[in-house]
Amino acid sequence: MWGVVNFFGYSALPAGTTAAPGGSTSVPVQPTDVCEPLVKHMPPTLDLATAAIKGAGDIVSVDAAGQLINRPALGAGQFGPPGTIGSGFAAARQVLVTDWDRDGVFDVLAQWSDGRLTLYPGQLAGGFLPPVTLGQSGWAGMTLAVGGWCSTNRLPELLALDSDSNLWLYPNRGAGDLVQRTLIASGVAATRLAMVDYDGDGFQDLLARQGDGNVLLYRGSGGPSPKAETRTLVASGWGDVTAVRALRGVTGTYSVGLVLQRTGTAGQTSPVQYWSLDAGVLSPPSSVPGTWAGQRLAQ
């Protein structure tokens, strides 16, 4: 048995790695199956009371000054007061929350307007380690979603939609450059993506919000490609939705739901809503109170 570990935590790309999405031939041989994991383990069960992001139900946002704000889930649909957990994200095009390395502590992925994609590993004691570059260019035009798309791989993966409506799966290879990708669907006309087990079958699905506000369901199969079927319309009137993220444990231990940020729903008491999801049925939304002016939700 042998393995390779980024022992010193290099943040700059080693010579010979690619600088853009799409891959390079000058990298080590990867598994033949895009869903095949490099490691097979379960993350430890940790007390995240001191971590920046304390659970899968926390709502994370970026304020106008570029600070990363967290509102911890308290249960019963309630959230704690906002607290600053990071800074320097003003130029980020999109921020995504995930446990990228599956060490039990939540991390942050940042997609930058200059085309970079970086990883901020979370620390159990709080805060984040210095960023690691996963891609140096070419990511600005991608629409991203992150989650456990491959059922055989406990590491989360990236789904990336390019400007030609091609949907790519980027497997998680740790802190190294994202060099491998597989085309899993084409003709996906969406402006927002979110990954969630919508129908409760144990496989992650993809919600694709189109420009007209309709949301189509791409049901996952556990493998690289979505199920080959007619796409179901699961929501409409979401044209003003700027962010969608799946949350767990907001209303109960095993509960699943979606948090949305909107720009202009008439009569709304808050631009942020929570929609409970029970095996393919979205409940009417509830408003998430708080001061949201100038803030953008992480996904």
PDB file of C-alpha atoms in Angstrom:
ATOM      1  CA  MET A   1       0.000   0.000   0.000  1.00  0.00           C
ATOM      2  CA  TRP A   2       1.130   3.561  -0.674  1.00  0.00           C
ATOM      3  CA  GLY A   3      -0.288   7.032  -0.525  1.00  0.00           C
ATOM      4  CA  VAL A   4       0.519  10.664  -1.204  1.00  0.00           C
ATOM      5  CA  VAL A   5      -0.264  13.381   1.344  1.00  0.00           C
ATOM      6  CA  ASN A   6       0.051  17.167   1.031  1.00  0.00           C
ATOM      7  CA  PHE A   7       1.927  17.129   4.333  1.00  0.00           C
ATOM      8  CA  PHE A   8       3.119  20.737   4.237  1.00  0.00           C
ATOM      9  CA  GLY A   9      -0.232  22.145   3.066  1.00  0.00           C
ATOM     10  CA  TYR A  10       0.994  23.867  -0.096  1.00  0.00           C
ATOM     11  CA  SER A  11      -1.403  26.587  -1.235  1.00  0.00           C
ATOM     12  CA  ALA A  12       0.297  27.252  -4.608  1.00  0.00           C
ATOM     13  CA  LEU A  13      -0.017  24.843  -7.497  1.00  0.00           C
ATOM     14  CA  PRO A  14       2.971  22.555  -8.011  1.00  0.00           C
ATOM     15  CA  ALA A  15       4.665  22.679 -11.395  1.00  0.00           C
ATOM     16  CA  GLY A  16       2.862  20.677 -14.036  1.00  0.00           C
ATOM     17  CA  THR A  17      -0.673  21.017 -12.739  1.00  0.00           C
ATOM     18  CA  THR A  18      -3.420  22.647 -14.743  1.00  0.00           C
ATOM     19  CA  ALA A  19      -4.447  26.281 -14.320  1.00  0.00           C
ATOM     20  CA  ALA A  20      -8.001  25.980 -15.651  1.00  0.00           C
ATOM     21  CA  PRO A  21     -11.025  23.662 -15.494  1.00  0.00           C
ATOM     22  CA  GLY A  22     -10.816  20.847 -17.997  1.00  0.00           C
ATOM     23  CA  GLY A  23      -7.805  18.881 -16.897  1.00  0.00           C
ATOM     24  CA  SER A  24      -4.274  18.235 -17.975  1.00  0.00           C
ATOM     25  CA  THR A  25      -2.300  15.202 -19.103  1.00  0.00           C
ATOM     26  CA  SER A  26       0.633  16.052 -16.840  1.00  0.00           C
ATOM     27  CA  VAL A  27      -0.978  14.823 -13.609  1.00  0.00           C
ATOM     28  CA  PRO A  28      -0.916  11.515 -11.764  1.00  0.00           C
ATOM     29  CA  VAL A  29      -3.205   8.739 -13.003  1.00  0.00           C
ATOM     30  CA  GLN A  30      -6.680   9.095 -11.531  1.00  0.00           C
ATOM     31  CA  PRO A  31      -9.237   6.331 -10.878  1.00  0.00           C
ATOM     32  CA  THR A  32     -10.983   5.179 -14.048  1.00  0.00           C
ATOM     33  CA  ASP A  33     -14.428   5.714 -12.516  1.00  0.00           C
ATOM     34  CA  VAL A  34     -15.153   9.355 -11.782  1.00  0.00           C
ATOM     35  CA  CYS A  35     -17.163   8.291  -8.731  1.00  0.00           C
ATOM     36  CA  GLU A  36     -14.483   5.975  -7.331  1.00  0.00           C
ATOM     37  CA  PRO A  37     -13.246   7.386  -4.007  1.00  0.00           C
ATOM     38  CA  LEU A  38      -9.592   7.853  -3.197  1.00  0.00           C
ATOM     39  CA  VAL A  39     -10.353   7.128   0.451  1.00  0.00           C
ATOM     40  CA  LYS A  40     -13.062   5.129   2.182  1.00  0.00           C
ATOM     41  CA  HIS A  41     -13.766   6.418   5.652  1.00  0.00           C
ATOM     42  CA  MET A  42     -16.394   8.034   7.791  1.00  0.00           C
ATOM     43  CA  PRO A  43     -15.645  11.431   9.340  1.00  0.00           C
ATOM     44  CA  PRO A  44     -15.354  11.561  13.120  1.00  0.00           C
ATOM     45  CA  THR A  45     -18.286  12.706  15.219  1.00  0.00           C
ATOM     46  CA  LEU A  46     -17.120  16.026  16.637  1.00  0.00           C
ATOM     47  CA  ASP A  47     -18.509  18.651  18.949  1.00  0.00           C
ATOM     48  CA  LEU A  48     -18.605  21.707  16.672  1.00  0.00           C
ATOM     49  CA  ALA A  49     -19.485  24.214  19.393  1.00  0.00           C
ATOM     50  CA  THR A  50     -16.218  26.079  18.850  1.00  0.00           C
ATOM     51  CA  ALA A  51     -16.080  25.674  15.053  1.00  0.00           C
ATOM     52  CA  ALA A  52     -17.035  28.548  12.756  1.00  0.00           C
ATOM     53  CA  ILE A  53     -19.940  26.605  11.185  1.00  0.00           C
ATOM     54  CA  LYS A  54     -21.621  24.534  13.870  1.00  0.00           C
ATOM     55  CA  GLY A  55     -23.936  22.314  11.864  1.00  0.00           C
ATOM     56  CA  ALA A  56     -25.551  21.420   8.546  1.00  0.00           C
ATOM     57  CA  GLY A  57     -28.498  23.692   9.337  1.00  0.00           C
ATOM     58  CA  ASP A  58     -26.503  26.902   9.816  1.00  0.00           C
ATOM     59  CA  ILE A  59     -27.167  29.791   7.427  1.00  0.00           C
ATOM     60  CA  VAL A  60     -23.953  31.361   6.111  1.00  0.00           C
ATOM     61  CA  SER A  61     -23.815  34.676   4.260  1.00  0.00           C
ATOM     62  CA  VAL A  62     -21.349  37.322   3.059  1.00  0.00           C
ATOM     63  CA  ASP A  63     -21.990  40.939   4.010  1.00  0.00           C
ATOM     64  CA  ALA A  64     -21.176  44.103   2.066  1.00  0.00           C
ATOM     65  CA  ALA A  65     -17.748  44.359   3.731  1.00  0.00           C
ATOM     66  CA  GLY A  66     -16.831  40.821   2.666  1.00  0.00           C
ATOM     67  CA  GLN A  67     -17.241  39.324   6.136  1.00  0.00           C
ATOM     68  CA  LEU A  68     -18.474  35.760   6.439  1.00  0.00           C
ATOM     69  CA  ILE A  69     -21.518  35.651   8.740  1.00  0.00           C
ATOM     70  CA  ASN A  70     -23.016  32.557  10.363  1.00  0.00           C
ATOM     71  CA  ARG A  71     -26.444  32.092  11.950  1.00  0.00           C
ATOM     72  CA  PRO A  72     -26.414  28.752  13.794  1.00  0.00           C
ATOM     73  CA  ALA A  73     -29.492  26.506  13.629  1.00  0.00           C
ATOM     74  CA  LEU A  74     -31.070  26.133  17.079  1.00  0.00           C
ATOM     75  CA  GLY A  75     -33.742  23.579  16.197  1.00  0.00           C
ATOM     76  CA  ALA A  76     -37.516  23.976  15.828  1.00  0.00           C
ATOM     77  CA  GLY A  77     -36.903  26.243  12.824  1.00  0.00           C
ATOM     78  CA  GLN A  78     -35.025  28.850  14.848  1.00  0.00           C
ATOM     79  CA  PHE A  79     -31.629  30.420  14.214  1.00  0.00           C
ATOM     80  CA  GLY A  80     -29.186  32.111  16.561  1.00  0.00           C
ATOM     81  CA  PRO A  81     -27.885  35.664  16.230  1.00  0.00           C
ATOM     82  CA  PRO A  82     -25.384  36.368  13.431  1.00  0.00           C
ATOM     83  CA  GLY A  83     -21.695  36.123  14.184  1.00  0.00           C
ATOM     84  CA  THR A  84     -18.644  36.967  12.077  1.00  0.00           C
ATOM     85  CA  ILE A  85     -16.573  33.886  11.254  1.00  0.00           C
ATOM     86  CA  GLY A  86     -14.284  35.169   8.477  1.00  0.00           C
ATOM     87  CA  SER A  87     -13.392  38.077   6.219  1.00  0.00           C
ATOM     88  CA  GLY A  88     -11.989  38.909   2.801  1.00  0.00           C
ATOM     89  CA  PHE A  89     -14.865  37.552   0.655  1.00  0.00           C
ATOM     90  CA  ALA A  90     -16.065  40.824  -0.902  1.00  0.00           C
ATOM     91  CA  ALA A  91     -14.812  39.847  -4.379  1.00  0.00           C
ATOM     92  CA  ALA A  92     -16.163  36.290  -4.184  1.00  0.00           C
ATOM     93  CA  ARG A  93     -18.696  35.529  -6.881  1.00  0.00           C
ATOM     94  CA  GLN A  94     -20.124  32.666  -4.873  1.00  0.00           C
ATOM     95  CA  VAL A  95     -19.407  30.976  -1.540  1.00  0.00           C
ATOM     96  CA  LEU A  96     -20.311  27.334  -0.921  1.00  0.00           C
ATOM     97  CA  VAL A  97     -20.404  25.423   2.382  1.00  0.00           C
ATOM     98  CA  THR A  98     -19.302  21.790   2.570  1.00  0.00           C
ATOM     99  CA  ASP A  99     -17.072  19.401   4.504  1.00  0.00           C
ATOM    100  CA  TRP A 100     -14.695  19.062   1.560  1.00  0.00           C
ATOM    101  CA  ASP A 101     -12.102  16.864   3.295  1.00  0.00           C
ATOM    102  CA  ARG A 102     -14.670  14.976   5.426  1.00  0.00           C
ATOM    103  CA  ASP A 103     -12.809  15.569   8.662  1.00  0.00           C
ATOM    104  CA  GLY A 104     -16.049  16.423  10.440  1.00  0.00           C
ATOM    105  CA  VAL A 105     -15.553  20.219  10.292  1.00  0.00           C
ATOM    106  CA  PHE A 106     -17.305  22.383   7.714  1.00  0.00           C
ATOM    107  CA  ASP A 107     -15.186  24.170   5.092  1.00  0.00           C
ATOM    108  CA  VAL A 108     -15.844  26.979   2.617  1.00  0.00           C
ATOM    109  CA  LEU A 109     -15.297  27.005  -1.143  1.00  0.00           C
ATOM    110  CA  ALA A 110     -14.962  30.428  -2.772  1.00  0.00           C
ATOM    111  CA  GLN A 111     -15.533  31.049  -6.481  1.00  0.00           C
ATOM    112  CA  TRP A 112     -13.823  34.313  -7.402  1.00  0.00           C
ATOM    113  CA  SER A 113     -14.650  36.832 -10.095  1.00  0.00           C
ATOM    114  CA  ASP A 114     -11.089  36.522 -11.460  1.00  0.00           C
ATOM    115  CA  GLY A 115     -11.684  32.824 -12.215  1.00  0.00           C
ATOM    116  CA  ARG A 116     -10.044  31.203  -9.173  1.00  0.00           C
ATOM    117  CA  LEU A 117     -11.583  28.508  -6.991  1.00  0.00           C
ATOM    118  CA  THR A 118     -10.218  28.248  -3.450  1.00  0.00           C
ATOM    119  CA  LEU A 119     -10.803  26.072  -0.400  1.00  0.00           C
ATOM    120  CA  TYR A 120     -10.803  27.407   3.175  1.00  0.00           C
ATOM    121  CA  PRO A 121     -10.473  24.384   5.501  1.00  0.00           C
ATOM    122  CA  GLY A 122     -12.414  24.807   8.728  1.00  0.00           C
ATOM    123  CA  GLN A 123     -10.752  24.310  12.102  1.00  0.00           C
ATOM    124  CA  LEU A 124     -12.391  22.628  15.077  1.00  0.00           C
ATOM    125  CA  ALA A 125     -11.194  25.417  17.384  1.00  0.00           C
ATOM    126  CA  GLY A 126     -12.752  28.057  15.125  1.00  0.00           C
ATOM    127  CA  GLY A 127     -11.846  29.990  12.000  1.00  0.00           C
ATOM    128  CA  PHE A 128     -10.311  28.668   8.807  1.00  0.00           C
ATOM    129  CA  LEU A 129      -6.865  27.697   7.621  1.00  0.00           C
ATOM    130  CA  PRO A 130      -5.189  29.734   4.833  1.00  0.00           C
ATOM    131  CA  PRO A 131      -6.849  29.092   1.459  1.00  0.00           C
ATOM    132  CA  VAL A 132      -5.786  26.314  -0.880  1.00  0.00           C
ATOM    133  CA  THR A 133      -6.141  26.921  -4.621  1.00  0.00           C
ATOM    134  CA  LEU A 134      -8.210  24.234  -6.357  1.00  0.00           C
ATOM    135  CA  GLY A 135      -8.268  26.080  -9.687  1.00  0.00           C
ATOM    136  CA  GLN A 136      -6.377  29.164 -10.866  1.00  0.00           C
ATOM    137  CA  SER A 137      -8.591  30.309 -13.728  1.00  0.00           C
ATOM    138  CA  GLY A 138     -11.699  29.582 -15.759  1.00  0.00           C
ATOM    139  CA  TRP A 139     -14.193  29.177 -12.924  1.00  0.00           C
ATOM    140  CA  ALA A 140     -15.848  32.607 -13.019  1.00  0.00           C
ATOM    141  CA  GLY A 141     -18.315  31.595 -15.720  1.00  0.00           C
ATOM    142  CA  MET A 142     -19.395  28.372 -14.017  1.00  0.00           C
ATOM    143  CA  THR A 143     -22.604  27.849 -12.047  1.00  0.00           C
ATOM    144  CA  LEU A 144     -21.744  25.521  -9.163  1.00  0.00           C
ATOM    145  CA  ALA A 145     -23.353  23.106  -6.730  1.00  0.00           C
ATOM    146  CA  VAL A 146     -21.562  20.959  -4.150  1.00  0.00           C
ATOM    147  CA  GLY A 147     -22.630  17.786  -2.357  1.00  0.00           C
ATOM    148  CA  GLY A 148     -22.483  14.012  -2.222  1.00  0.00           C
ATOM    149  CA  TRP A 149     -23.510  13.360  -5.808  1.00  0.00           C
ATOM    150  CA  CYS A 150     -21.832   9.933  -6.081  1.00  0.00           C
ATOM    151  CA  SER A 151     -23.413   7.503  -3.621  1.00  0.00           C
ATOM    152  CA  THR A 152     -20.273   5.331  -3.500  1.00  0.00           C
ATOM    153  CA  ASN A 153     -18.039   8.270  -2.544  1.00  0.00           C
ATOM    154  CA  ARG A 154     -18.255   9.846   0.893  1.00  0.00           C
ATOM    155  CA  LEU A 155     -16.361  12.926  -0.294  1.00  0.00           C
ATOM    156  CA  PRO A 156     -18.507  15.742  -1.725  1.00  0.00           C
ATOM    157  CA  GLU A 157     -18.128  16.570  -5.415  1.00  0.00           C
ATOM    158  CA  LEU A 158     -18.666  19.646  -7.559  1.00  0.00           C
ATOM    159  CA  LEU A 159     -21.260  19.957 -10.296  1.00  0.00           C
ATOM    160  CA  ALA A 160     -20.404  22.804 -12.672  1.00  0.00           C
ATOM    161  CA  LEU A 161     -22.605  24.187 -15.428  1.00  0.00           C
ATOM    162  CA  ASP A 162     -20.733  26.030 -18.176  1.00  0.00           C
ATOM    163  CA  SER A 163     -21.944  28.786 -20.508  1.00  0.00           C
ATOM    164  CA  ASP A 164     -22.828  26.199 -23.177  1.00  0.00           C
ATOM    165  CA  SER A 165     -25.327  24.457 -20.859  1.00  0.00           C
ATOM    166  CA  ASN A 166     -23.016  21.495 -20.305  1.00  0.00           C
ATOM    167  CA  LEU A 167     -23.079  19.972 -16.823  1.00  0.00           C
ATOM    168  CA  TRP A 168     -19.749  18.613 -15.577  1.00  0.00           C
ATOM    169  CA  LEU A 169     -18.911  16.471 -12.564  1.00  0.00           C
ATOM    170  CA  TYR A 170     -15.603  17.279 -10.862  1.00  0.00           C
ATOM    171  CA  PRO A 171     -14.612  14.552  -8.376  1.00  0.00           C
ATOM    172  CA  ASN A 172     -13.040  15.513  -5.082  1.00  0.00           C
ATOM    173  CA  ARG A 173      -9.306  14.759  -5.058  1.00  0.00           C
ATOM    174  CA  GLY A 174      -8.554  16.508  -1.786  1.00  0.00           C
ATOM    175  CA  ALA A 175      -6.534  19.725  -1.646  1.00  0.00           C
ATOM    176  CA  GLY A 176      -5.064  19.230  -5.130  1.00  0.00           C
ATOM    177  CA  ASP A 177      -5.987  20.866  -8.395  1.00  0.00           C
ATOM    178  CA  LEU A 178      -9.359  19.884  -9.850  1.00  0.00           C
ATOM    179  CA  VAL A 179      -8.152  18.290 -13.064  1.00  0.00           C
ATOM    180  CA  GLN A 180     -10.597  15.505 -13.884  1.00  0.00           C
ATOM    181  CA  ARG A 181     -14.134  16.055 -15.061  1.00  0.00           C
ATOM    182  CA  THR A 182     -16.911  14.104 -16.776  1.00  0.00           C
ATOM    183  CA  LEU A 183     -19.778  15.458 -18.873  1.00  0.00           C
ATOM    184  CA  ILE A 184     -22.946  14.141 -17.224  1.00  0.00           C
ATOM    185  CA  ALA A 185     -25.669  16.174 -18.981  1.00  0.00           C
ATOM    186  CA  SER A 186     -26.118  18.720 -21.759  1.00  0.00           C
ATOM    187  CA  GLY A 187     -28.796  21.246 -22.604  1.00  0.00           C
ATOM    188  CA  VAL A 188     -29.177  22.256 -18.947  1.00  0.00           C
ATOM    189  CA  ALA A 189     -30.549  25.795 -19.232  1.00  0.00           C
ATOM    190  CA  ALA A 190     -30.198  26.987 -15.633  1.00  0.00           C
ATOM    191  CA  THR A 191     -29.006  30.088 -13.825  1.00  0.00           C
ATOM    192  CA  ARG A 192     -28.896  28.561 -10.307  1.00  0.00           C
ATOM    193  CA  LEU A 193     -28.146  25.045  -9.075  1.00  0.00           C
ATOM    194  CA  ALA A 194     -28.675  23.360  -5.727  1.00  0.00           C
ATOM    195  CA  MET A 195     -28.007  19.779  -4.644  1.00  0.00           C
ATOM    196  CA  VAL A 196     -30.432  17.996  -2.291  1.00  0.00           C
ATOM    197  CA  ASP A 197     -32.054  14.577  -1.893  1.00  0.00           C
ATOM    198  CA  TYR A 198     -35.368  15.932  -3.106  1.00  0.00           C
ATOM    199  CA  ASP A 199     -37.340  12.684  -3.355  1.00  0.00           C
ATOM    200  CA  GLY A 200     -35.856  11.011  -0.270  1.00  0.00           C
ATOM    201  CA  ASP A 201     -34.470   7.960  -2.107  1.00  0.00           C
ATOM    202  CA  GLY A 202     -30.957   8.311  -0.661  1.00  0.00           C
ATOM    203  CA  PHE A 203     -29.439   9.818  -3.826  1.00  0.00           C
ATOM    204  CA  GLN A 204     -28.647  13.507  -4.216  1.00  0.00           C
ATOM    205  CA  ASP A 205     -30.712  15.332  -6.847  1.00  0.00           C
ATOM    206  CA  LEU A 206     -30.134  18.605  -8.652  1.00  0.00           C
ATOM    207  CA  LEU A 207     -32.507  21.557  -8.664  1.00  0.00           C
ATOM    208  CA  ALA A 208     -32.013  23.694 -11.769  1.00  0.00           C
ATOM    209  CA  ARG A 209     -33.578  27.146 -11.577  1.00  0.00           C
ATOM    210  CA  GLN A 210     -34.197  28.455 -15.091  1.00  0.00           C
ATOM    211  CA  GLY A 211     -34.258  32.053 -16.229  1.00  0.00           C
ATOM    212  CA  ASP A 212     -38.078  32.085 -16.284  1.00  0.00           C
ATOM    213  CA  GLY A 213     -38.235  31.152 -12.591  1.00  0.00           C
ATOM    214  CA  ASN A 214     -39.219  27.513 -13.137  1.00  0.00           C
ATOM    215  CA  VAL A 215     -37.252  24.889 -11.222  1.00  0.00           C
ATOM    216  CA  LEU A 216     -36.618  21.504 -12.853  1.00  0.00           C
ATOM    217  CA  LEU A 217     -35.589  18.352 -10.992  1.00  0.00           C
ATOM    218  CA  TYR A 218     -32.625  16.293 -12.221  1.00  0.00           C
ATOM    219  CA  ARG A 219     -32.888  13.158 -10.100  1.00  0.00           C
ATOM    220  CA  GLY A 220     -29.587  11.551  -9.194  1.00  0.00           C
ATOM    221  CA  SER A 221     -28.882   7.889  -9.818  1.00  0.00           C
ATOM    222  CA  GLY A 222     -26.008   7.496  -7.366  1.00  0.00           C
ATOM    223  CA  GLY A 223     -23.616   7.429 -10.328  1.00  0.00           C
ATOM    224  CA  PRO A 224     -22.258  10.202 -12.543  1.00  0.00           C
ATOM    225  CA  SER A 225     -25.313  10.845 -14.735  1.00  0.00           C
ATOM    226  CA  PRO A 226     -28.782  11.972 -13.654  1.00  0.00           C
ATOM    227  CA  LYS A 227     -31.658   9.598 -14.332  1.00  0.00           C
ATOM    228  CA  ALA A 228     -32.774   9.596 -17.968  1.00  0.00           C
ATOM    229  CA  GLU A 229     -36.354  10.803 -17.630  1.00  0.00           C
ATOM    230  CA  THR A 230     -38.610  13.742 -18.290  1.00  0.00           C
ATOM    231  CA  ARG A 231     -37.626  16.551 -15.943  1.00  0.00           C
ATOM    232  CA  THR A 232     -40.283  17.338 -13.346  1.00  0.00           C
ATOM    233  CA  LEU A 233     -41.273  20.929 -12.627  1.00  0.00           C
ATOM    234  CA  VAL A 234     -40.991  21.201  -8.826  1.00  0.00           C
ATOM    235  CA  ALA A 235     -41.401  24.940  -8.313  1.00  0.00           C
ATOM    236  CA  SER A 236     -42.211  28.119 -10.222  1.00  0.00           C
ATOM    237  CA  GLY A 237     -42.074  31.834  -9.562  1.00  0.00           C
ATOM    238  CA  TRP A 238     -38.470  31.653  -8.384  1.00  0.00           C
ATOM    239  CA  GLY A 239     -37.217  34.227 -10.874  1.00  0.00           C
ATOM    240  CA  ASP A 240     -36.107  36.545  -8.074  1.00  0.00           C
ATOM    241  CA  VAL A 241     -34.236  33.810  -6.166  1.00  0.00           C
ATOM    242  CA  THR A 242     -30.523  34.604  -5.958  1.00  0.00           C
ATOM    243  CA  ALA A 243     -29.353  31.669  -3.822  1.00  0.00           C
ATOM    244  CA  VAL A 244     -30.600  28.197  -2.880  1.00  0.00           C
ATOM    245  CA  ARG A 245     -28.995  25.880  -0.360  1.00  0.00           C
ATOM    246  CA  ALA A 246     -30.045  22.605   1.227  1.00  0.00           C
ATOM    247  CA  LEU A 247     -30.056  22.515   5.046  1.00  0.00           C
ATOM    248  CA  ARG A 248     -30.366  19.575   7.428  1.00  0.00           C
ATOM    249  CA  GLY A 249     -31.628  19.472  10.997  1.00  0.00           C
ATOM    250  CA  VAL A 250     -33.401  22.842  11.028  1.00  0.00           C
ATOM    251  CA  THR A 251     -36.790  21.585  12.253  1.00  0.00           C
ATOM    252  CA  GLY A 252     -35.720  18.175  13.548  1.00  0.00           C
ATOM    253  CA  THR A 253     -32.788  15.761  13.697  1.00  0.00           C
ATOM    254  CA  TYR A 254     -33.384  14.237  10.257  1.00  0.00           C
ATOM    255  CA  SER A 255     -35.234  17.119   8.641  1.00  0.00           C
ATOM    256  CA  VAL A 256     -34.298  18.417   5.187  1.00  0.00           C
ATOM    257  CA  GLY A 257     -35.166  21.758   3.681  1.00  0.00           C
ATOM    258  CA  LEU A 258     -34.088  24.631   1.465  1.00  0.00           C
ATOM    259  CA  VAL A 259     -33.087  28.163   2.380  1.00  0.00           C
ATOM    260  CA  LEU A 260     -33.724  30.754  -0.351  1.00  0.00           C
ATOM    261  CA  GLN A 261     -32.739  34.365  -0.774  1.00  0.00           C
ATOM    262  CA  ARG A 262     -35.079  36.547  -2.817  1.00  0.00           C
ATOM    263  CA  THR A 263     -34.886  40.077  -4.119  1.00  0.00           C
ATOM    264  CA  GLY A 264     -38.475  41.219  -4.451  1.00  0.00           C
ATOM    265  CA  THR A 265     -41.398  39.067  -3.349  1.00  0.00           C
ATOM    266  CA  ALA A 266     -44.355  41.364  -2.702  1.00  0.00           C
ATOM    267  CA  GLY A 267     -45.351  41.539   0.953  1.00  0.00           C
ATOM    268  CA  GLN A 268     -42.470  39.424   2.215  1.00  0.00           C
ATOM    269  CA  THR A 269     -41.296  40.082   5.755  1.00  0.00           C
ATOM    270  CA  SER A 270     -37.762  38.848   5.015  1.00  0.00           C
ATOM    271  CA  PRO A 271     -35.822  38.246   1.802  1.00  0.00           C
ATOM    272  CA  VAL A 272     -34.685  34.886   3.236  1.00  0.00           C
ATOM    273  CA  GLN A 273     -37.089  31.950   3.397  1.00  0.00           C
ATOM    274  CA  TYR A 274     -36.947  28.381   4.665  1.00  0.00           C
ATOM    275  CA  TRP A 275     -38.879  25.661   2.809  1.00  0.00           C
ATOM    276  CA  SER A 276     -39.259  22.299   4.548  1.00  0.00           C
ATOM    277  CA  LEU A 277     -38.866  19.304   2.227  1.00  0.00           C
ATOM    278  CA  ASP A 278     -40.420  15.922   2.965  1.00  0.00           C
ATOM    279  CA  ALA A 279     -39.745  13.237   0.305  1.00  0.00           C
ATOM    280  CA  GLY A 280     -40.561  15.379  -2.710  1.00  0.00           C
ATOM    281  CA  VAL A 281     -43.052  17.796  -1.158  1.00  0.00           C
ATOM    282  CA  LEU A 282     -42.083  21.411  -0.430  1.00  0.00           C
ATOM    283  CA  SER A 283     -44.057  22.968   2.433  1.00  0.00           C
ATOM    284  CA  PRO A 284     -45.109  26.629   2.300  1.00  0.00           C
ATOM    285  CA  PRO A 285     -42.148  28.845   3.195  1.00  0.00           C
ATOM    286  CA  SER A 286     -41.470  30.550   6.475  1.00  0.00           C
ATOM    287  CA  SER A 287     -39.523  33.801   6.689  1.00  0.00           C
ATOM    288  CA  VAL A 288     -36.145  33.812   8.425  1.00  0.00           C
ATOM    289  CA  PRO A 289     -36.047  37.034  10.465  1.00  0.00           C
ATOM    290  CA  GLY A 290     -32.994  39.201  10.731  1.00  0.00           C
ATOM    291  CA  THR A 291     -31.158  42.075   9.112  1.00  0.00           C
ATOM    292  CA  TRP A 292     -30.216  40.866   5.626  1.00  0.00           C
ATOM    293  CA  ALA A 293     -29.475  44.154   3.854  1.00  0.00           C
ATOM    294  CA  GLY A 294     -26.295  43.910   1.802  1.00  0.00           C
ATOM    295  CA  GLN A 295     -25.850  40.183   2.510  1.00  0.00           C
ATOM    296  CA  ARG A 296     -25.541  37.317   0.042  1.00  0.00           C
ATOM    297  CA  LEU A 297     -26.340  33.757   1.066  1.00  0.00           C
ATOM    298  CA  ALA A 298     -23.730  31.057   0.689  1.00  0.00           C
ATOM    299  CA  GLN A 299     -24.838  27.934  -1.147  1.00  0.00           C
TER     300      GLN A 299
END
